[in-house]
Tab-separated table of C-alpha atoms and ligand atoms in Angstrom:
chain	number	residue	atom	x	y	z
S	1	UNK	CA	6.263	-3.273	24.805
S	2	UNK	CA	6.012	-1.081	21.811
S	3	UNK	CA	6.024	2.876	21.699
S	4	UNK	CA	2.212	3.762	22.320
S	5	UNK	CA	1.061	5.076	19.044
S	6	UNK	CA	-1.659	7.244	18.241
S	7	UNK	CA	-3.755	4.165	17.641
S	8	UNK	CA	-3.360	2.832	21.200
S	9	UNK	CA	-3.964	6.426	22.164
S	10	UNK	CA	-7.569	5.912	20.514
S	11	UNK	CA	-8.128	2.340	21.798
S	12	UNK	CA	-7.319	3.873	25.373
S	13	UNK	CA	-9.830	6.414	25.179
S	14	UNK	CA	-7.156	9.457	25.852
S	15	UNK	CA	-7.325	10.600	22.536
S	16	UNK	CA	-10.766	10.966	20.066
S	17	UNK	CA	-11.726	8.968	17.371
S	18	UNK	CA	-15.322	7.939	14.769
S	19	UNK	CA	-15.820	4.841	16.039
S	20	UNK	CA	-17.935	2.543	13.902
S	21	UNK	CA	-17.336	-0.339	15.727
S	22	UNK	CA	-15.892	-2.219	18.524
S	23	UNK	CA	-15.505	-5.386	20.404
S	24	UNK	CA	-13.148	-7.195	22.713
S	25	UNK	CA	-10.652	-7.679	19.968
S	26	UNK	CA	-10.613	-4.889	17.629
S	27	UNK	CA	-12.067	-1.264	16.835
S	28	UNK	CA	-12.925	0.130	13.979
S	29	UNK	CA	-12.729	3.814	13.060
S	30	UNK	CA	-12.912	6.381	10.099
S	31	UNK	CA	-9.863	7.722	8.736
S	32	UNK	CA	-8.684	10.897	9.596
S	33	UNK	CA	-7.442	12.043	6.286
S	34	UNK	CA	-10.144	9.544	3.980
S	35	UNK	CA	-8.261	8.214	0.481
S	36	UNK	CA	-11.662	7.197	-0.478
S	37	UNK	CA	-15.305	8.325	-0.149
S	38	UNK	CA	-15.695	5.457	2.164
S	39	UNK	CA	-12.179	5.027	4.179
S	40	UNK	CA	-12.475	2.894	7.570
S	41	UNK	CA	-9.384	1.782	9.447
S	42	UNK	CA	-10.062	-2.068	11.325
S	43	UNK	CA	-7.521	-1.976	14.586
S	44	UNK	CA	-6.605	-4.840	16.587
S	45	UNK	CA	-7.049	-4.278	20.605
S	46	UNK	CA	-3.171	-5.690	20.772
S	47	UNK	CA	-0.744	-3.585	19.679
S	48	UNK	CA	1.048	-5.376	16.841
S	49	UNK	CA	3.662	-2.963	15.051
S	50	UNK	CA	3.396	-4.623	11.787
S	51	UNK	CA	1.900	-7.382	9.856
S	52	UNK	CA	5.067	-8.836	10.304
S	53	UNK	CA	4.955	-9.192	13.562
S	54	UNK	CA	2.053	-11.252	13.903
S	55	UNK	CA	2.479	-14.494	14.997
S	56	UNK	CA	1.105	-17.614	15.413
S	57	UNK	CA	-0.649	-16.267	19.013
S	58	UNK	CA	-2.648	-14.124	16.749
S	59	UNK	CA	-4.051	-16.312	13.903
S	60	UNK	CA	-7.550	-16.531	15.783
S	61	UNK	CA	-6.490	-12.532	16.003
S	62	UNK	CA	-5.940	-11.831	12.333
S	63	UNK	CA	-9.223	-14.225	11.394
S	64	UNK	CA	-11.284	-12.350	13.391
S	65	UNK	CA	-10.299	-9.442	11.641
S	66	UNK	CA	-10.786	-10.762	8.062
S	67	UNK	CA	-14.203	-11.613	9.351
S	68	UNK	CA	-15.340	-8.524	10.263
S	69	UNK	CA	-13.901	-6.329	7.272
S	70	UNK	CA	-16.995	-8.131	5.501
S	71	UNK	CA	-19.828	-6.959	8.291
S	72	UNK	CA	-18.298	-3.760	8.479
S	73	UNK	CA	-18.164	-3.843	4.396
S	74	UNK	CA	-22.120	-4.879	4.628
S	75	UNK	CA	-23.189	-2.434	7.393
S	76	UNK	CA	-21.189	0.186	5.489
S	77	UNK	CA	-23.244	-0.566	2.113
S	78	UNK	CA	-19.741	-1.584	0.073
S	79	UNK	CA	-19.798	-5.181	0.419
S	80	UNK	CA	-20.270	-5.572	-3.114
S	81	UNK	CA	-16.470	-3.540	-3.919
S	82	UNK	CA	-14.265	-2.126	-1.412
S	83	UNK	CA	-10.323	-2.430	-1.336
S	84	UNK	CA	-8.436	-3.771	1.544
S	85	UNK	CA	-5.193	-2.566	1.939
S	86	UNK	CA	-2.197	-3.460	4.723
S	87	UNK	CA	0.631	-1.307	4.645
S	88	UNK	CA	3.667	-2.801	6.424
S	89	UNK	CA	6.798	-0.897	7.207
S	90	UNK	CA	7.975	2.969	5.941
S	91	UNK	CA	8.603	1.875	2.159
S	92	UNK	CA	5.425	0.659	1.906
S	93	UNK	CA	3.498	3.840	3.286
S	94	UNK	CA	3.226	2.222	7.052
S	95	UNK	CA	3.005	5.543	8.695
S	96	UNK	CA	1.505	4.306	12.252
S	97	UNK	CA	2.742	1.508	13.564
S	98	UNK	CA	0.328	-0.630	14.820
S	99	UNK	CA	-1.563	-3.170	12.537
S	100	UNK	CA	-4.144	-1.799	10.895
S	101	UNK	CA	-6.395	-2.545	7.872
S	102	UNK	CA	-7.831	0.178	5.405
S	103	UNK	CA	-10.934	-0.414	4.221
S	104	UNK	CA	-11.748	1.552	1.260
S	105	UNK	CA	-14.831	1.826	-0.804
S	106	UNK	CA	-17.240	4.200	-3.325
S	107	UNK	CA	-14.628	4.654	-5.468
S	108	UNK	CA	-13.914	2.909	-8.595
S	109	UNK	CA	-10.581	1.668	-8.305
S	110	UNK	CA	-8.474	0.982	-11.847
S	111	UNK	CA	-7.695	-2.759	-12.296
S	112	UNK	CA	-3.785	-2.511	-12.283
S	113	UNK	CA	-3.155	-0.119	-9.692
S	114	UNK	CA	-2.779	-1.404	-6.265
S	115	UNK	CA	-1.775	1.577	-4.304
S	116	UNK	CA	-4.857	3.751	-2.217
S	117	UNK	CA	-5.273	6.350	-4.770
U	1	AMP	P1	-0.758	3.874	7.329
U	1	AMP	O1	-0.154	4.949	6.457
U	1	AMP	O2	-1.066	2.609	6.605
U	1	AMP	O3	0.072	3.673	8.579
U	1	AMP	O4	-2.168	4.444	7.751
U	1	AMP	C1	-2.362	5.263	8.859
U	1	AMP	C2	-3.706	5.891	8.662
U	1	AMP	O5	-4.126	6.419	9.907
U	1	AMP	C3	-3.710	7.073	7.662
U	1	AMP	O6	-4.633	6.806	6.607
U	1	AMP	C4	-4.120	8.255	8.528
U	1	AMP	O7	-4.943	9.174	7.816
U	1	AMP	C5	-4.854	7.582	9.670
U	1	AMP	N1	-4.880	8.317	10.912
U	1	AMP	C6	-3.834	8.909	11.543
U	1	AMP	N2	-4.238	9.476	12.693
U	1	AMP	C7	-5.568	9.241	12.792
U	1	AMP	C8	-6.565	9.581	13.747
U	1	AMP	N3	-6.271	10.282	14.852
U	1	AMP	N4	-7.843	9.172	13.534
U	1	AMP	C9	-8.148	8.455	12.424
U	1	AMP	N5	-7.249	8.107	11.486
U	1	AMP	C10	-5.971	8.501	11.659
């Protein structure tokens, strides 16, 4: 079993979080420390470390996620632009480790620049 992270912490209820959303699966919170006007974090329930952990258990997992990005997107007003971003492992700017997606939106993000900021 992993290290519990501050995002299990959160999904526990021992620790505090803006939570936008929720369901059996996943929650979805705002980001402490926003990169964007609009910057809300999708969680999985199960504590996956990395992306690259997932496996094929989790498919219906990771769908569900992908799914609701967009009604959190639409309920959030950014469905028309918002940036998705998955950061796996330290080099890449993975700083909690369990899976999470950053959704990111209001800001006009440059067309060659694939980092958060
Ligand atoms: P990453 O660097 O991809 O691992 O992203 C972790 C994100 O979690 C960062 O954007 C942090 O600002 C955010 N974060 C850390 N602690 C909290 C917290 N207690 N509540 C909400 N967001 C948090």
């Amino acid at each position: 079993m992993p290290e519990a992270t501050i995002f299990s912490k959160i999904i526990d209820g021992s620790i505090q979080a803006d939570i936008l959303y929720q369901d059996d699966l996943c929650i979805c919170i705002k980001d402490i420390q926003p990169k964007a006007p609009t910057h809300v974090l999708v969680i999985p329930r199960k504590p996956i470390p990395r992306l690259v952990d997932a496996s094929v258990e989790d498919q219906a997992l990771l769908g569900h996620l992908m799914l609701k990005i967009g009604d959190i997107a639409r309920t959030l007003g950014i469905d028309e632009a918002f940036r998705v971003v998955i950061n796996n492992g330290a080099n890449a700017g993975q700083t909690v480790f369990h899976l999470h997606l950053h959704i990111l939106g209001n800001k006009t993000f440059s067309e060659d620049a694939l980092g958060m900021s």
